[in-house]
PDB file of C-alpha atoms in Angstrom:
ATOM      1  CA  MET A 761      14.126  -8.668  -6.976  1.00 79.00           C
ATOM      2  CA  ASN A 762      14.339  -5.542  -9.112  1.00 79.00           C
ATOM      3  CA  THR A 763      13.705  -7.531 -12.279  1.00 78.00           C
ATOM      4  CA  ALA A 764      10.223  -8.516 -11.079  1.00 80.00           C
ATOM      5  CA  PHE A 765       9.225  -4.891 -10.466  1.00 86.00           C
ATOM      6  CA  ILE A 766      10.611  -3.043 -13.485  1.00 86.00           C
ATOM      7  CA  PRO A 767       7.942  -0.802 -15.082  1.00 87.00           C
ATOM      8  CA  ARG A 768       7.821  -2.770 -18.339  1.00 88.00           C
ATOM      9  CA  ARG A 769       7.024  -6.013 -16.544  1.00 87.00           C
ATOM     10  CA  ILE A 770       4.559  -4.345 -14.200  1.00 90.00           C
ATOM     11  CA  ALA A 771       2.762  -2.751 -17.176  1.00 92.00           C
ATOM     12  CA  GLU A 772       1.981  -6.258 -18.393  1.00 91.00           C
ATOM     13  CA  LEU A 773      -0.223  -6.678 -15.300  1.00 92.00           C
ATOM     14  CA  GLU A 774      -2.586  -3.869 -16.344  1.00 95.00           C
ATOM     15  CA  PRO A 775      -5.310  -6.140 -17.842  1.00 96.00           C
ATOM     16  CA  PHE A 776      -5.136  -8.423 -14.797  1.00 95.00           C
ATOM     17  CA  ILE A 777      -5.428  -5.504 -12.369  1.00 96.00           C
ATOM     18  CA  ALA A 778      -8.352  -3.981 -14.279  1.00 96.00           C
ATOM     19  CA  ASP A 779     -10.138  -7.335 -14.541  1.00 97.00           C
ATOM     20  CA  THR A 780      -9.611  -8.143 -10.837  1.00 96.00           C
ATOM     21  CA  ALA A 781     -10.829  -4.702  -9.767  1.00 97.00           C
ATOM     22  CA  GLY A 782     -13.873  -5.027 -12.015  1.00 97.00           C
ATOM     23  CA  ARG A 783     -14.776  -8.442 -10.605  1.00 97.00           C
ATOM     24  CA  LEU A 784     -14.531  -7.162  -7.028  1.00 97.00           C
ATOM     25  CA  LEU A 785     -16.782  -4.234  -7.888  1.00 97.00           C
ATOM     26  CA  ASP A 786     -19.268  -6.525  -9.638  1.00 98.00           C
ATOM     27  CA  ARG A 787     -19.963  -8.083  -6.234  1.00 97.00           C
ATOM     28  CA  LEU A 788     -20.904  -4.668  -4.857  1.00 97.00           C
ATOM     29  CA  ASP A 789     -23.360  -3.631  -7.570  1.00 94.00           C
ATOM     30  CA  HIS A 790     -26.494  -4.229  -5.497  1.00 93.00           C
ATOM     31  CA  ARG A 791     -25.156  -3.173  -2.111  1.00 96.00           C
ATOM     32  CA  THR A 792     -26.030   0.133  -0.493  1.00 97.00           C
ATOM     33  CA  HIS A 793     -23.314  -0.022   2.181  1.00 97.00           C
ATOM     34  CA  VAL A 794     -19.709  -0.750   1.198  1.00 98.00           C
ATOM     35  CA  ASP A 795     -16.446  -0.916   3.128  1.00 98.00           C
ATOM     36  CA  VAL A 796     -13.864   0.340   0.637  1.00 98.00           C
ATOM     37  CA  ILE A 797     -11.052  -1.375   2.561  1.00 97.00           C
ATOM     38  CA  ALA A 798     -12.490  -4.850   3.236  1.00 96.00           C
ATOM     39  CA  ASP A 799     -14.567  -5.103   0.060  1.00 97.00           C
ATOM     40  CA  PHE A 800     -12.105  -3.660  -2.430  1.00 98.00           C
ATOM     41  CA  ALA A 801      -8.696  -2.256  -1.432  1.00 98.00           C
ATOM     42  CA  ALA A 802      -7.547  -5.185   0.718  1.00 96.00           C
ATOM     43  CA  PRO A 803      -8.437  -8.079  -1.618  1.00 96.00           C
ATOM     44  CA  LEU A 804      -7.281  -6.205  -4.738  1.00 97.00           C
ATOM     45  CA  THR A 805      -3.820  -5.261  -3.486  1.00 96.00           C
ATOM     46  CA  PHE A 806      -3.186  -8.630  -1.866  1.00 95.00           C
ATOM     47  CA  ARG A 807      -4.162 -10.449  -5.058  1.00 94.00           C
ATOM     48  CA  MET A 808      -1.692  -8.330  -7.018  1.00 94.00           C
ATOM     49  CA  ILE A 809       1.295  -9.008  -4.776  1.00 92.00           C
ATOM     50  CA  CYS A 810       0.341 -12.692  -4.704  1.00 91.00           C
ATOM     51  CA  ALA A 811       0.458 -12.678  -8.508  1.00 90.00           C
ATOM     52  CA  VAL A 812       3.930 -11.110  -8.540  1.00 88.00           C
ATOM     53  CA  LEU A 813       5.340 -13.396  -5.849  1.00 88.00           C
ATOM     54  CA  GLY A 814       3.645 -16.570  -7.077  1.00 88.00           C
ATOM     55  CA  ILE A 815       1.505 -17.240  -4.011  1.00 88.00           C
ATOM     56  CA  PRO A 816      -0.905 -20.176  -4.511  1.00 86.00           C
ATOM     57  CA  PRO A 817      -4.604 -19.220  -4.818  1.00 86.00           C
ATOM     58  CA  GLU A 818      -5.644 -21.100  -1.665  1.00 87.00           C
ATOM     59  CA  LEU A 819      -3.522 -18.714   0.435  1.00 87.00           C
ATOM     60  CA  ASP A 820      -4.981 -15.601  -1.199  1.00 89.00           C
ATOM     61  CA  ASP A 821      -7.660 -15.079   1.432  1.00 89.00           C
ATOM     62  CA  ALA A 822      -8.704 -12.928   4.378  1.00 88.00           C
ATOM     63  CA  GLN A 823      -7.059 -15.242   6.921  1.00 88.00           C
ATOM     64  CA  THR A 824      -3.639 -14.829   5.309  1.00 90.00           C
ATOM     65  CA  ARG A 825      -4.131 -11.059   5.162  1.00 90.00           C
ATOM     66  CA  ASP A 826      -5.145 -10.974   8.834  1.00 88.00           C
ATOM     67  CA  THR A 827      -2.019 -12.941   9.805  1.00 87.00           C
ATOM     68  CA  LEU A 828       0.168 -10.387   8.040  1.00 88.00           C
ATOM     69  CA  MET A 829      -1.639  -7.312   9.352  1.00 86.00           C
ATOM     70  CA  ALA A 830      -1.531  -8.573  12.951  1.00 86.00           C
ATOM     71  CA  THR A 831       2.275  -8.276  12.837  1.00 85.00           C
ATOM     72  CA  ILE A 832       2.171  -4.476  12.577  1.00 80.00           C
ATOM     73  CA  ALA A 833      -1.010  -3.568  14.461  1.00 68.00           C
ATOM     74  CA  SER A 834      -2.165  -5.519  17.473  1.00 57.00           C
ATOM     75  CA  ALA A 835      -5.779  -6.652  17.561  1.00 55.00           C
ATOM     76  CA  PRO A 836      -7.954  -8.409  20.151  1.00 55.00           C
ATOM     77  CA  GLY A 837      -7.149 -12.108  20.293  1.00 55.00           C
ATOM     78  CA  HIS A 838      -3.783 -11.685  18.563  1.00 53.00           C
ATOM     79  CA  ALA A 839      -1.156 -12.242  21.258  1.00 60.00           C
ATOM     80  CA  PRO A 840       2.423 -11.618  20.018  1.00 70.00           C
ATOM     81  CA  ALA A 841       3.460 -15.262  20.461  1.00 74.00           C
ATOM     82  CA  ARG A 842       0.396 -16.450  18.561  1.00 76.00           C
ATOM     83  CA  VAL A 843       1.044 -13.948  15.777  1.00 80.00           C
ATOM     84  CA  ASP A 844       4.694 -15.039  15.478  1.00 84.00           C
ATOM     85  CA  HIS A 845       3.708 -18.692  15.345  1.00 87.00           C
ATOM     86  CA  ALA A 846       1.051 -18.068  12.684  1.00 87.00           C
ATOM     87  CA  LEU A 847       3.452 -15.957  10.604  1.00 88.00           C
ATOM     88  CA  HIS A 848       6.255 -18.535  10.730  1.00 89.00           C
ATOM     89  CA  ALA A 849       3.795 -21.296   9.790  1.00 90.00           C
ATOM     90  CA  LEU A 850       2.565 -19.261   6.822  1.00 89.00           C
ATOM     91  CA  LEU A 851       6.066 -18.440   5.569  1.00 90.00           C
ATOM     92  CA  ASP A 852       7.300 -22.003   6.033  1.00 90.00           C
ATOM     93  CA  THR A 853       4.301 -23.238   4.033  1.00 90.00           C
ATOM     94  CA  LEU A 854       5.069 -20.811   1.200  1.00 89.00           C
ATOM     95  CA  ILE A 855       8.809 -21.516   1.118  1.00 91.00           C
ATOM     96  CA  GLY A 856       8.316 -25.253   1.487  1.00 90.00           C
ATOM     97  CA  GLY A 857       5.837 -25.243  -1.383  1.00 88.00           C
ATOM     98  CA  LYS A 858       8.374 -23.548  -3.639  1.00 88.00           C
ATOM     99  CA  ARG A 859      11.037 -26.114  -2.737  1.00 89.00           C
ATOM    100  CA  THR A 860       8.773 -29.026  -3.626  1.00 85.00           C
ATOM    101  CA  GLY A 861       7.420 -27.332  -6.720  1.00 77.00           C
ATOM    102  CA  SER A 862       3.868 -27.526  -5.388  1.00 63.00           C
ATOM    103  CA  ALA A 863       3.120 -23.802  -5.240  1.00 56.00           C
ATOM    104  CA  PRO A 864       3.476 -22.287  -8.720  1.00 54.00           C
ATOM    105  CA  GLY A 865       1.860 -19.113  -9.982  1.00 49.00           C
ATOM    106  CA  GLY A 866       2.380 -15.591 -11.341  1.00 48.00           C
ATOM    107  CA  THR A 867       5.897 -14.430 -12.038  1.00 60.00           C
ATOM    108  CA  ASP A 868       6.990 -16.616  -9.098  1.00 81.00           C
ATOM    109  CA  LEU A 869       9.433 -14.146  -7.572  1.00 87.00           C
ATOM    110  CA  LEU A 870       9.289 -16.063  -4.301  1.00 89.00           C
ATOM    111  CA  GLY A 871      10.231 -19.293  -6.068  1.00 88.00           C
ATOM    112  CA  ALA A 872      13.188 -17.540  -7.721  1.00 86.00           C
ATOM    113  CA  LEU A 873      14.343 -16.235  -4.329  1.00 87.00           C
ATOM    114  CA  VAL A 874      14.118 -19.684  -2.750  1.00 89.00           C
ATOM    115  CA  ARG A 875      16.063 -21.291  -5.601  1.00 86.00           C
ATOM    116  CA  ALA A 876      18.731 -18.580  -5.558  1.00 84.00           C
ATOM    117  CA  SER A 877      19.099 -18.869  -1.791  1.00 85.00           C
ATOM    118  CA  ASP A 878      19.349 -22.660  -1.860  1.00 88.00           C
ATOM    119  CA  GLU A 879      21.867 -22.652  -4.694  1.00 87.00           C
ATOM    120  CA  SER A 880      24.139 -19.894  -3.391  1.00 86.00           C
ATOM    121  CA  GLY A 881      23.678 -20.203   0.358  1.00 86.00           C
ATOM    122  CA  ALA A 882      23.805 -16.384   0.455  1.00 82.00           C
ATOM    123  CA  MET A 883      20.669 -16.112   2.620  1.00 85.00           C
ATOM    124  CA  SER A 884      19.937 -17.874   5.852  1.00 88.00           C
ATOM    125  CA  GLU A 885      16.505 -19.416   6.371  1.00 89.00           C
ATOM    126  CA  GLU A 886      15.593 -16.536   8.641  1.00 91.00           C
ATOM    127  CA  GLU A 887      16.689 -13.980   6.032  1.00 91.00           C
ATOM    128  CA  LEU A 888      14.633 -15.791   3.416  1.00 90.00           C
ATOM    129  CA  ARG A 889      11.578 -15.740   5.709  1.00 91.00           C
ATOM    130  CA  SER A 890      12.135 -12.056   6.462  1.00 91.00           C
ATOM    131  CA  THR A 891      12.400 -11.130   2.775  1.00 90.00           C
ATOM    132  CA  ALA A 892       9.265 -13.084   1.890  1.00 90.00           C
ATOM    133  CA  TYR A 893       7.408 -11.432   4.779  1.00 91.00           C
ATOM    134  CA  LEU A 894       8.561  -7.939   3.784  1.00 90.00           C
ATOM    135  CA  LEU A 895       7.518  -8.350   0.164  1.00 90.00           C
ATOM    136  CA  LEU A 896       4.116  -9.769   1.083  1.00 90.00           C
ATOM    137  CA  LEU A 897       3.332  -7.179   3.729  1.00 89.00           C
ATOM    138  CA  VAL A 898       4.602  -4.036   2.058  1.00 88.00           C
ATOM    139  CA  GLY A 899       3.316  -5.025  -1.374  1.00 91.00           C
ATOM    140  CA  HIS A 900      -0.158  -5.280   0.137  1.00 94.00           C
ATOM    141  CA  ASP A 901      -0.420  -2.836   3.036  1.00 94.00           C
ATOM    142  CA  THR A 902       1.016   0.314   1.458  1.00 95.00           C
ATOM    143  CA  THR A 903      -1.093   0.172  -1.715  1.00 97.00           C
ATOM    144  CA  MET A 904      -4.186  -0.697   0.308  1.00 97.00           C
ATOM    145  CA  ASN A 905      -3.509   2.492   2.286  1.00 97.00           C
ATOM    146  CA  LEU A 906      -3.042   4.472  -0.934  1.00 98.00           C
ATOM    147  CA  ILE A 907      -6.491   3.420  -2.151  1.00 98.00           C
ATOM    148  CA  GLY A 908      -8.143   3.911   1.255  1.00 98.00           C
ATOM    149  CA  ASN A 909      -6.502   7.221   2.131  1.00 98.00           C
ATOM    150  CA  GLY A 910      -6.931   8.437  -1.438  1.00 98.00           C
ATOM    151  CA  THR A 911     -10.632   7.600  -1.518  1.00 98.00           C
ATOM    152  CA  LEU A 912     -11.174   9.403   1.781  1.00 98.00           C
ATOM    153  CA  ALA A 913      -9.341  12.487   0.500  1.00 98.00           C
ATOM    154  CA  LEU A 914     -11.475  12.498  -2.648  1.00 97.00           C
ATOM    155  CA  LEU A 915     -14.678  12.174  -0.615  1.00 97.00           C
ATOM    156  CA  HIS A 916     -13.597  15.322   1.218  1.00 97.00           C
ATOM    157  CA  HIS A 917     -12.865  17.034  -2.143  1.00 97.00           C
ATOM    158  CA  PRO A 918     -15.785  16.168  -4.466  1.00 95.00           C
ATOM    159  CA  ASP A 919     -14.652  18.714  -7.062  1.00 94.00           C
ATOM    160  CA  GLN A 920     -11.364  16.860  -7.445  1.00 95.00           C
ATOM    161  CA  ALA A 921     -13.104  13.480  -7.455  1.00 95.00           C
ATOM    162  CA  ALA A 922     -15.375  14.646 -10.287  1.00 93.00           C
ATOM    163  CA  ARG A 923     -12.344  15.399 -12.448  1.00 92.00           C
ATOM    164  CA  LEU A 924     -11.081  11.855 -11.898  1.00 92.00           C
ATOM    165  CA  THR A 925     -14.334  10.313 -13.108  1.00 89.00           C
ATOM    166  CA  THR A 926     -15.009  12.540 -16.122  1.00 86.00           C
ATOM    167  CA  PRO A 927     -14.237  10.609 -19.333  1.00 81.00           C
ATOM    168  CA  ASP A 928     -12.573  13.651 -20.955  1.00 82.00           C
ATOM    169  CA  THR A 929     -10.120  14.298 -18.110  1.00 82.00           C
ATOM    170  CA  ALA A 930      -9.720  11.042 -16.159  1.00 82.00           C
ATOM    171  CA  PRO A 931      -7.286   9.170 -18.462  1.00 84.00           C
ATOM    172  CA  ARG A 932      -4.692  11.940 -18.574  1.00 89.00           C
ATOM    173  CA  LEU A 933      -5.257  12.933 -14.935  1.00 95.00           C
ATOM    174  CA  ALA A 934      -4.866   9.488 -13.338  1.00 94.00           C
ATOM    175  CA  ALA A 935      -1.061   9.496 -13.137  1.00 94.00           C
ATOM    176  CA  THR A 936      -0.689  12.940 -11.523  1.00 97.00           C
ATOM    177  CA  ALA A 937      -3.699  12.220  -9.294  1.00 97.00           C
ATOM    178  CA  VAL A 938      -1.973   9.184  -7.782  1.00 98.00           C
ATOM    179  CA  GLU A 939       1.184  11.215  -7.096  1.00 98.00           C
ATOM    180  CA  GLU A 940      -0.834  13.919  -5.356  1.00 98.00           C
ATOM    181  CA  LEU A 941      -2.796  11.433  -3.256  1.00 98.00           C
ATOM    182  CA  LEU A 942       0.485   9.772  -2.234  1.00 98.00           C
ATOM    183  CA  ARG A 943       1.763  13.176  -1.132  1.00 98.00           C
ATOM    184  CA  TYR A 944      -1.414  14.442   0.478  1.00 98.00           C
ATOM    185  CA  ASP A 945      -1.949  11.515   2.884  1.00 97.00           C
ATOM    186  CA  SER A 946       1.097   9.269   2.640  1.00 96.00           C
ATOM    187  CA  PRO A 947       0.503   5.513   3.100  1.00 96.00           C
ATOM    188  CA  VAL A 948       3.836   5.288   4.933  1.00 94.00           C
ATOM    189  CA  ARG A 949       3.920   7.961   7.626  1.00 92.00           C
ATOM    190  CA  ASP A 950       7.448   7.435   8.986  1.00 90.00           C
ATOM    191  CA  ALA A 951      10.684   6.245   7.449  1.00 86.00           C
ATOM    192  CA  THR A 952      12.508   3.347   9.075  1.00 80.00           C
ATOM    193  CA  PHE A 953      14.688   4.172  12.061  1.00 85.00           C
ATOM    194  CA  ARG A 954      18.079   5.799  11.591  1.00 89.00           C
ATOM    195  CA  CYS A 955      20.951   6.129  14.038  1.00 95.00           C
ATOM    196  CA  ALA A 956      22.985   9.355  14.304  1.00 96.00           C
ATOM    197  CA  THR A 957      26.656   8.666  13.528  1.00 97.00           C
ATOM    198  CA  GLU A 958      27.786  11.965  15.020  1.00 97.00           C
ATOM    199  CA  THR A 959      26.421  14.678  17.295  1.00 98.00           C
ATOM    200  CA  ILE A 960      24.708  17.490  15.387  1.00 97.00           C
ATOM    201  CA  THR A 961      22.460  20.457  16.127  1.00 97.00           C
ATOM    202  CA  LEU A 962      19.400  20.796  13.926  1.00 93.00           C
ATOM    203  CA  HIS A 963      17.060  23.781  14.323  1.00 92.00           C
ATOM    204  CA  GLY A 964      18.239  24.290  17.896  1.00 96.00           C
ATOM    205  CA  GLN A 965      17.794  20.634  18.869  1.00 95.00           C
ATOM    206  CA  THR A 966      20.870  18.553  19.691  1.00 97.00           C
ATOM    207  CA  ILE A 967      20.924  15.010  18.332  1.00 97.00           C
ATOM    208  CA  GLU A 968      23.605  13.013  20.108  1.00 98.00           C
ATOM    209  CA  ARG A 969      25.736  10.393  18.429  1.00 98.00           C
ATOM    210  CA  GLY A 970      23.929   7.057  18.823  1.00 97.00           C
ATOM    211  CA  ASP A 971      20.463   8.625  19.142  1.00 97.00           C
ATOM    212  CA  ILE A 972      17.665   6.941  17.222  1.00 95.00           C
ATOM    213  CA  VAL A 973      16.071   9.284  14.688  1.00 93.00           C
ATOM    214  CA  SER A 974      12.713   8.858  12.956  1.00 89.00           C
ATOM    215  CA  LEU A 975      12.084  10.806   9.757  1.00 89.00           C
ATOM    216  CA  LEU A 976       8.463  11.835   9.196  1.00 93.00           C
ATOM    217  CA  ILE A 977       7.543  11.309   5.549  1.00 95.00           C
ATOM    218  CA  GLY A 978       4.026  12.613   6.122  1.00 94.00           C
ATOM    219  CA  SER A 979       5.420  15.888   7.444  1.00 95.00           C
ATOM    220  CA  ALA A 980       7.954  16.262   4.620  1.00 96.00           C
ATOM    221  CA  ASN A 981       5.183  15.835   2.072  1.00 98.00           C
ATOM    222  CA  ARG A 982       3.343  18.826   3.552  1.00 97.00           C
ATOM    223  CA  ASP A 983       6.448  21.061   3.566  1.00 97.00           C
ATOM    224  CA  GLU A 984       5.411  24.514   2.307  1.00 96.00           C
ATOM    225  CA  ALA A 985       8.972  25.168   1.140  1.00 95.00           C
ATOM    226  CA  ALA A 986       8.693  22.270  -1.308  1.00 96.00           C
ATOM    227  CA  PHE A 987       4.955  22.285  -2.109  1.00 98.00           C
ATOM    228  CA  PRO A 988       3.140  25.608  -2.553  1.00 96.00           C
ATOM    229  CA  ASP A 989      -0.178  25.577  -0.711  1.00 97.00           C
ATOM    230  CA  ALA A 990       0.822  22.171   0.652  1.00 98.00           C
ATOM    231  CA  ASP A 991      -2.413  21.476   2.539  1.00 97.00           C
ATOM    232  CA  ARG A 992      -4.496  21.810  -0.644  1.00 97.00           C
ATOM    233  CA  LEU A 993      -5.343  18.705  -2.683  1.00 98.00           C
ATOM    234  CA  ASP A 994      -4.543  19.398  -6.346  1.00 97.00           C
ATOM    235  CA  LEU A 995      -4.681  16.369  -8.653  1.00 97.00           C
ATOM    236  CA  THR A 996      -2.812  18.313 -11.359  1.00 96.00           C
ATOM    237  CA  ARG A 997       0.083  19.356  -9.095  1.00 96.00           C
ATOM    238  CA  ALA A 998       3.394  19.409 -10.974  1.00 95.00           C
ATOM    239  CA  PRO A 999       6.177  19.076 -10.189  1.00 95.00           C
ATOM    240  CA  ASN A1000       5.400  16.779  -7.289  1.00 97.00           C
ATOM    241  CA  ASP A1001       8.642  15.478  -5.790  1.00 96.00           C
ATOM    242  CA  HIS A1002       7.071  13.787  -2.773  1.00 97.00           C
ATOM    243  CA  LEU A1003       8.847  11.251  -0.570  1.00 96.00           C
ATOM    244  CA  ALA A1004       6.048   8.683  -0.294  1.00 97.00           C
ATOM    245  CA  PHE A1005       8.275   6.084  -1.982  1.00 95.00           C
ATOM    246  CA  GLY A1006      11.427   7.061  -0.104  1.00 92.00           C
ATOM    247  CA  TYR A1007      14.560   8.283  -1.838  1.00 90.00           C
ATOM    248  CA  GLY A1008      17.858   7.068  -3.277  1.00 90.00           C
ATOM    249  CA  ALA A1009      19.006   3.598  -2.272  1.00 87.00           C
ATOM    250  CA  HIS A1010      15.848   3.183  -0.190  1.00 83.00           C
ATOM    251  CA  PHE A1011      13.408   4.057  -2.990  1.00 91.00           C
ATOM    252  CA  CYS A1012      10.445   1.656  -2.928  1.00 92.00           C
ATOM    253  CA  ILE A1013      11.066  -1.391  -5.107  1.00 90.00           C
ATOM    254  CA  GLY A1014       7.330  -1.724  -5.802  1.00 92.00           C
ATOM    255  CA  ALA A1015       6.650   1.898  -6.806  1.00 95.00           C
ATOM    256  CA  ALA A1016       5.649   1.018 -10.388  1.00 94.00           C
ATOM    257  CA  LEU A1017       3.139  -1.579  -9.174  1.00 94.00           C
ATOM    258  CA  ALA A1018       1.613   0.795  -6.589  1.00 96.00           C
ATOM    259  CA  ARG A1019       1.288   3.593  -9.143  1.00 97.00           C
ATOM    260  CA  LEU A1020      -0.401   1.344 -11.691  1.00 96.00           C
ATOM    261  CA  GLU A1021      -2.809  -0.132  -9.145  1.00 97.00           C
ATOM    262  CA  GLY A1022      -3.761   3.328  -7.895  1.00 97.00           C
ATOM    263  CA  ALA A1023      -4.175   4.821 -11.373  1.00 96.00           C
ATOM    264  CA  LEU A1024      -6.470   1.971 -12.432  1.00 96.00           C
ATOM    265  CA  ALA A1025      -8.338   1.276  -9.203  1.00 96.00           C
ATOM    266  CA  LEU A1026      -9.266   4.741  -7.945  1.00 97.00           C
ATOM    267  CA  PRO A1027     -11.083   6.082 -11.057  1.00 95.00           C
ATOM    268  CA  LEU A1028     -12.812   2.724 -11.561  1.00 96.00           C
ATOM    269  CA  LEU A1029     -13.912   2.593  -7.924  1.00 97.00           C
ATOM    270  CA  LEU A1030     -15.365   6.101  -8.033  1.00 96.00           C
ATOM    271  CA  ARG A1031     -17.211   5.477 -11.307  1.00 94.00           C
ATOM    272  CA  ARG A1032     -18.666   2.134 -10.281  1.00 95.00           C
ATOM    273  CA  LEU A1033     -19.770   3.217  -6.816  1.00 95.00           C
ATOM    274  CA  GLY A1034     -21.400   6.395  -8.108  1.00 94.00           C
ATOM    275  CA  PRO A1035     -22.378   9.141  -5.652  1.00 94.00           C
ATOM    276  CA  VAL A1036     -21.417   8.027  -2.136  1.00 96.00           C
ATOM    277  CA  ALA A1037     -20.958   9.573   1.285  1.00 96.00           C
ATOM    278  CA  LEU A1038     -19.188   8.489   4.436  1.00 98.00           C
ATOM    279  CA  ALA A1039     -21.391   6.205   6.495  1.00 97.00           C
ATOM    280  CA  LYS A1040     -20.132   7.796   9.723  1.00 96.00           C
ATOM    281  CA  PRO A1041     -18.598  11.152  10.729  1.00 97.00           C
ATOM    282  CA  PRO A1042     -14.896  11.495   9.740  1.00 96.00           C
ATOM    283  CA  GLU A1043     -13.812  11.753  13.387  1.00 97.00           C
ATOM    284  CA  GLU A1044     -15.293   8.307  14.061  1.00 97.00           C
ATOM    285  CA  LEU A1045     -13.248   6.532  11.369  1.00 97.00           C
ATOM    286  CA  ALA A1046     -10.812   4.015  12.845  1.00 95.00           C
ATOM    287  CA  TRP A1047      -7.147   4.167  11.833  1.00 95.00           C
ATOM    288  CA  ARG A1048      -5.000   1.087  12.345  1.00 91.00           C
ATOM    289  CA  PRO A1049      -2.628   1.565  15.314  1.00 86.00           C
ATOM    290  CA  ALA A1050       0.639   1.115  13.408  1.00 82.00           C
ATOM    291  CA  ARG A1051       3.605   3.424  13.935  1.00 80.00           C
ATOM    292  CA  VAL A1052       5.109   3.407  10.455  1.00 87.00           C
ATOM    293  CA  MET A1053       2.084   2.811   8.238  1.00 91.00           C
ATOM    294  CA  ARG A1054      -0.899   5.123   7.997  1.00 94.00           C
ATOM    295  CA  GLY A1055      -4.098   3.410   6.937  1.00 95.00           C
ATOM    296  CA  LEU A1056      -7.755   3.069   7.781  1.00 97.00           C
ATOM    297  CA  ALA A1057      -9.078  -0.028   9.499  1.00 95.00           C
ATOM    298  CA  ALA A1058     -12.317   0.483   7.570  1.00 97.00           C
ATOM    299  CA  LEU A1059     -13.819   3.037   5.210  1.00 98.00           C
ATOM    300  CA  PRO A1060     -17.599   2.576   5.278  1.00 98.00           C
ATOM    301  CA  VAL A1061     -19.551   4.463   2.614  1.00 98.00           C
ATOM    302  CA  VAL A1062     -23.208   4.553   1.647  1.00 98.00           C
ATOM    303  CA  ARG A1063     -24.581   5.034  -1.842  1.00 95.00           C
ATOM    304  CA  HIS A1064     -27.052   7.830  -2.462  1.00 87.00           C
TER     305      HIS A1064
END
């Protein structure tokens, strides 16, 4: 899977990302009220991961996205059994299409996985489904959160947003801006569960062998010992050794894609929307009820 996400290959997607983002924003030109998530962040990030995986165009739609998102945040009318059935049907359709050669597209990472699994027998059908699900979900949800959380942070810091839209500063600021927005309001709040292999005492708290431990990425990224003035948004912050992409063996495989999408999408979004304000008070914004991910259900804004 690494070969599909190496920076050189991801860089080749830059024109496609910019064109897709521009087309989505074209649809919003004459609208006063915009939902940054539903109208821009969600369709953009899902289209990108579909391109990398080779998902057929007819499955690149809101219904497919809703099926995926229902697996991590319950919603009215989405009973667990119904969600599981819909997810398995979706994954079986994708995998079956690759086996029959009827679902080409993009770099076709999913097709390569299916062929490798069938030829080597190294993955069970359930493992293949799980891998396809993970790539689809995480390749979409986390970057959608980056754009949503990042836009909200910039709306709260108009001086920083102005720097990201100024022609003289935006191009060289985009890369560090994405890193700071990842740190400031991390799209992934918690790391995956860990299990203590021995009993230890940490800051006066005993963690027994066998205890389940959850590491809080969002908290680490606001650690004053690592980030001076950690609660301040500074798009020029350097160094910026945040943990939004994890660390070591668990470093995010899609980091290059997320960084490129954020660096292209956020400045373009701010420029094309022009002066905007939140359409409701910040305390009334709805966050999706997911334990690991941190993302807005909607980000309604109104143009001045």
